[in-house]
Coordinates of C-alpha atoms in Angstrom, one line a residue:
Chain A
K111 CA 116.4 168.3 -45.7
Q112 CA 116.5 165.9 -48.9
E113 CA 119.3 163.4 -49.1
V114 CA 119.8 161.8 -51.8
T115 CA 122.5 158.5 -52.2
Q116 CA 123.9 156.8 -54.9
I117 CA 125.2 153.3 -55.0
P118 CA 127.5 151.3 -55.3
A119 CA 130.3 154.2 -55.2
A120 CA 132.0 152.5 -58.1
L121 CA 131.0 149.8 -60.3
S122 CA 133.4 147.6 -62.9
V123 CA 132.0 145.0 -65.6
P124 CA 132.7 143.0 -68.7
E125 CA 131.2 144.9 -72.1
G126 CA 128.1 143.6 -73.3
E127 CA 126.4 143.1 -69.5
N128 CA 123.1 144.7 -68.7
L129 CA 123.3 146.5 -65.1
V130 CA 121.3 148.4 -62.8
L131 CA 122.4 151.7 -60.7
N132 CA 120.5 152.7 -57.7
C133 CA 119.2 156.4 -56.5
S134 CA 117.4 156.9 -53.4
F135 CA 116.3 160.0 -51.8
T136 CA 114.9 160.5 -48.2
D137 CA 111.9 163.5 -49.1
S138 CA 109.2 161.8 -51.7
A139 CA 108.1 165.8 -52.2
I140 CA 110.4 165.9 -55.5
Y141 CA 109.0 167.4 -58.8
N142 CA 111.3 165.4 -60.8
L143 CA 114.4 163.2 -60.8
Q144 CA 116.7 163.6 -63.6
W145 CA 119.8 161.3 -64.1
F146 CA 123.0 163.1 -65.7
R147 CA 126.3 161.2 -66.8
Q148 CA 129.8 162.7 -65.8
D149 CA 133.1 162.2 -68.4
P150 CA 136.5 163.2 -66.5
G151 CA 137.1 166.7 -66.3
K152 CA 133.9 167.5 -68.5
G153 CA 130.3 168.7 -67.4
L154 CA 127.2 167.3 -66.7
T155 CA 125.0 166.0 -69.7
S156 CA 121.4 165.4 -69.3
L157 CA 120.1 161.6 -69.6
L158 CA 116.9 161.4 -68.8
L159 CA 114.3 163.5 -66.6
I160 CA 111.2 161.8 -65.1
Q161 CA 108.9 163.8 -63.6
S162 CA 106.9 162.9 -60.4
S163 CA 104.0 161.7 -62.1
Q164 CA 105.9 159.3 -64.3
R165 CA 107.4 155.8 -63.7
E166 CA 110.0 155.4 -66.0
Q167 CA 111.7 157.3 -68.9
T168 CA 113.4 155.5 -71.8
S169 CA 116.5 156.4 -74.1
G170 CA 118.2 153.9 -76.6
R171 CA 119.6 151.3 -73.8
L172 CA 118.9 153.5 -70.9
N173 CA 115.9 153.0 -69.0
A174 CA 115.0 155.4 -65.5
S175 CA 112.2 154.3 -63.6
L176 CA 110.9 156.2 -59.9
D177 CA 109.1 154.7 -57.3
K178 CA 107.8 158.2 -55.5
S179 CA 106.6 156.1 -52.2
S180 CA 109.7 154.3 -52.1
G181 CA 112.4 157.5 -52.4
R182 CA 114.1 155.0 -54.8
S183 CA 115.0 155.5 -58.8
T184 CA 117.1 153.1 -60.9
L185 CA 119.2 153.9 -64.3
Y186 CA 119.3 150.4 -66.1
I187 CA 122.1 150.4 -69.1
A188 CA 121.3 147.4 -71.4
A189 CA 124.6 146.1 -73.7
S190 CA 127.2 148.2 -71.5
Q191 CA 129.7 149.2 -74.2
P192 CA 133.2 151.1 -73.3
G193 CA 131.8 154.4 -74.1
D194 CA 129.7 154.1 -71.5
S195 CA 132.6 154.4 -68.8
A196 CA 131.2 157.1 -66.4
T197 CA 129.6 159.1 -63.4
Y198 CA 126.7 158.7 -63.1
L199 CA 124.7 161.2 -61.0
C200 CA 121.2 161.0 -60.3
A201 CA 119.3 164.5 -59.0
A202 CA 116.1 165.0 -56.8
K203 CA 114.7 168.2 -57.6
G204 CA 112.9 169.9 -55.2
A205 CA 111.7 173.9 -55.2
Q206 CA 114.3 175.7 -57.1
K207 CA 117.0 173.3 -56.7
L208 CA 118.5 169.9 -57.2
V209 CA 120.2 168.0 -54.3
F210 CA 123.0 165.7 -56.0
G211 CA 123.7 162.2 -55.0
Q212 CA 127.5 161.6 -54.6
G213 CA 127.4 159.5 -58.0
T214 CA 128.2 155.9 -58.9
R215 CA 131.7 155.4 -61.3
L216 CA 131.3 153.2 -64.3
T217 CA 134.0 151.1 -65.7
I218 CA 133.0 148.8 -68.4
N219 CA 136.1 146.5 -69.9
P220 CA 136.2 145.8 -73.4
Chain B
D60 CA 124.6 175.8 -80.7
T61 CA 126.1 176.0 -76.5
A62 CA 122.9 176.0 -74.7
V63 CA 124.8 177.3 -70.9
S64 CA 127.8 178.4 -71.5
Q65 CA 130.6 179.7 -68.9
T66 CA 134.0 181.2 -69.3
P67 CA 136.6 181.4 -68.2
K68 CA 137.1 177.3 -68.2
Y69 CA 139.9 177.5 -65.8
L70 CA 141.2 180.1 -63.9
V71 CA 144.1 180.1 -61.4
T72 CA 144.6 182.6 -59.3
Q73 CA 146.4 183.6 -55.6
M74 CA 145.2 183.9 -52.2
G75 CA 143.3 186.9 -51.7
N76 CA 142.5 188.4 -55.5
D77 CA 138.8 189.2 -56.8
K78 CA 137.7 186.7 -59.9
S79 CA 134.3 186.8 -62.1
I80 CA 133.2 183.7 -63.7
K81 CA 130.5 184.6 -66.2
C82 CA 127.7 182.4 -67.7
E83 CA 124.8 182.8 -70.4
Q84 CA 122.3 180.9 -71.5
N85 CA 120.4 180.5 -75.0
L86 CA 117.6 178.5 -73.8
G87 CA 115.0 181.1 -72.9
H88 CA 115.3 179.6 -69.2
D89 CA 113.7 181.7 -66.5
T90 CA 116.0 180.1 -63.4
M91 CA 119.6 180.0 -63.2
Y92 CA 121.5 178.2 -60.5
W93 CA 125.6 178.1 -59.6
Y94 CA 126.7 175.0 -57.8
K95 CA 129.8 173.9 -56.5
Q96 CA 131.8 170.7 -56.9
D97 CA 134.1 169.9 -54.7
S98 CA 137.3 167.7 -54.7
K99 CA 135.2 164.6 -53.6
K100 CA 132.7 165.3 -56.5
F101 CA 130.1 166.0 -54.7
L102 CA 127.6 168.8 -56.5
K103 CA 126.1 171.3 -54.0
I104 CA 123.6 173.9 -55.1
M105 CA 125.0 177.5 -54.0
F106 CA 122.4 180.2 -55.8
S107 CA 119.4 179.6 -57.7
Y108 CA 118.1 182.7 -59.3
N109 CA 114.5 183.8 -61.1
N110 CA 113.8 186.3 -63.6
K111 CA 116.9 187.7 -62.1
E112 CA 116.0 187.7 -58.5
L113 CA 117.9 186.0 -56.1
I114 CA 115.4 182.4 -54.9
I115 CA 118.2 180.9 -53.1
N116 CA 121.4 181.3 -51.4
E117 CA 122.8 178.2 -49.5
T118 CA 124.4 179.7 -46.9
V119 CA 127.3 180.8 -49.6
P120 CA 129.6 183.3 -47.5
N121 CA 129.1 186.6 -48.3
R122 CA 132.6 186.7 -50.6
F123 CA 130.6 185.4 -53.3
S124 CA 128.3 187.6 -54.8
P125 CA 126.0 186.4 -57.9
K126 CA 124.8 189.3 -60.0
S127 CA 122.1 188.5 -62.8
P128 CA 122.1 191.4 -65.0
D129 CA 119.0 190.0 -67.1
K130 CA 117.4 186.5 -67.7
A131 CA 120.0 185.1 -69.5
H132 CA 122.8 185.6 -67.5
L133 CA 124.3 185.0 -64.0
N134 CA 127.9 185.8 -62.9
L135 CA 129.9 184.5 -60.0
H136 CA 132.0 187.5 -58.2
I137 CA 134.4 185.9 -55.8
N138 CA 136.5 188.0 -53.6
S139 CA 139.7 187.5 -51.4
L140 CA 139.9 184.1 -52.7
E141 CA 141.1 181.5 -50.6
L142 CA 142.7 178.0 -50.9
G143 CA 139.4 176.2 -50.1
D144 CA 137.6 177.9 -52.8
S145 CA 139.8 175.5 -55.5
A146 CA 136.8 173.4 -56.8
V147 CA 134.4 173.2 -60.4
Y148 CA 131.9 175.8 -60.6
F149 CA 128.7 174.8 -62.7
C150 CA 126.2 177.2 -64.2
A151 CA 122.7 175.5 -64.7
S152 CA 120.0 176.5 -66.2
S153 CA 116.0 175.2 -65.9
Q154 CA 112.9 176.5 -66.9
E155 CA 110.2 176.8 -64.0
F156 CA 106.6 177.2 -64.7
M157 CA 102.9 175.8 -63.8
G158 CA 104.5 173.8 -61.1
V159 CA 106.3 170.7 -64.1
N160 CA 109.6 171.7 -63.6
A161 CA 111.8 171.0 -66.8
E162 CA 115.3 169.6 -67.5
A163 CA 118.6 171.2 -65.6
F164 CA 121.6 172.2 -68.4
F165 CA 124.7 172.1 -67.2
G166 CA 127.7 174.3 -68.5
Q167 CA 130.8 172.8 -69.1
G168 CA 132.2 173.7 -65.6
T169 CA 134.9 176.4 -64.5
R170 CA 137.8 174.7 -62.6
L171 CA 138.9 177.5 -59.7
T172 CA 142.8 176.9 -58.6
V173 CA 143.7 179.2 -55.9
V174 CA 147.1 179.3 -55.0

């Protein structure tokens, strides 16, 4: 049974810092790994999708990496901004479903 | 142009009532899902449908009955609502083909409050 863990549960940093969010999964037999952003009271916005055959994906200031053998993914955010404040969720895709971590609540302080 | 849309966005109802949440996707995806986000913000899958057929039912009480009239729609009907059903329900869709599983898109969620 797939289990996904995100560390830390909450993170507060000053504006402008680079930061890394961590995601680990127990079953390496995944099809892909997806990172989402959730703002309070809102839905999920897809940020990056990494296929199982890929090592990383980049979108703007965001870079996600995937190491299937060690069951880990990281989301790197460069030059953080107050608008980046949100909960970040990773989800591992197995057969017909995504298994989510519990999220990292990120606060960027101006 | 909303990709995955759910209605209603908010639903407040009394215990024992029956209610439905509707979901539609205009992405042409063949797979749709219902997820539940509890008070601790943990997202867990409830159902997965592929081309209108039920693929996954994650030990959800049979008071919850999904219905997929076509592959663009997946509705969720809940009978005899209980206090513990209060949560945010998310609909999602993705395209599953040739072993390459594509990006999942989520609706904005339906916040269900049972009083």
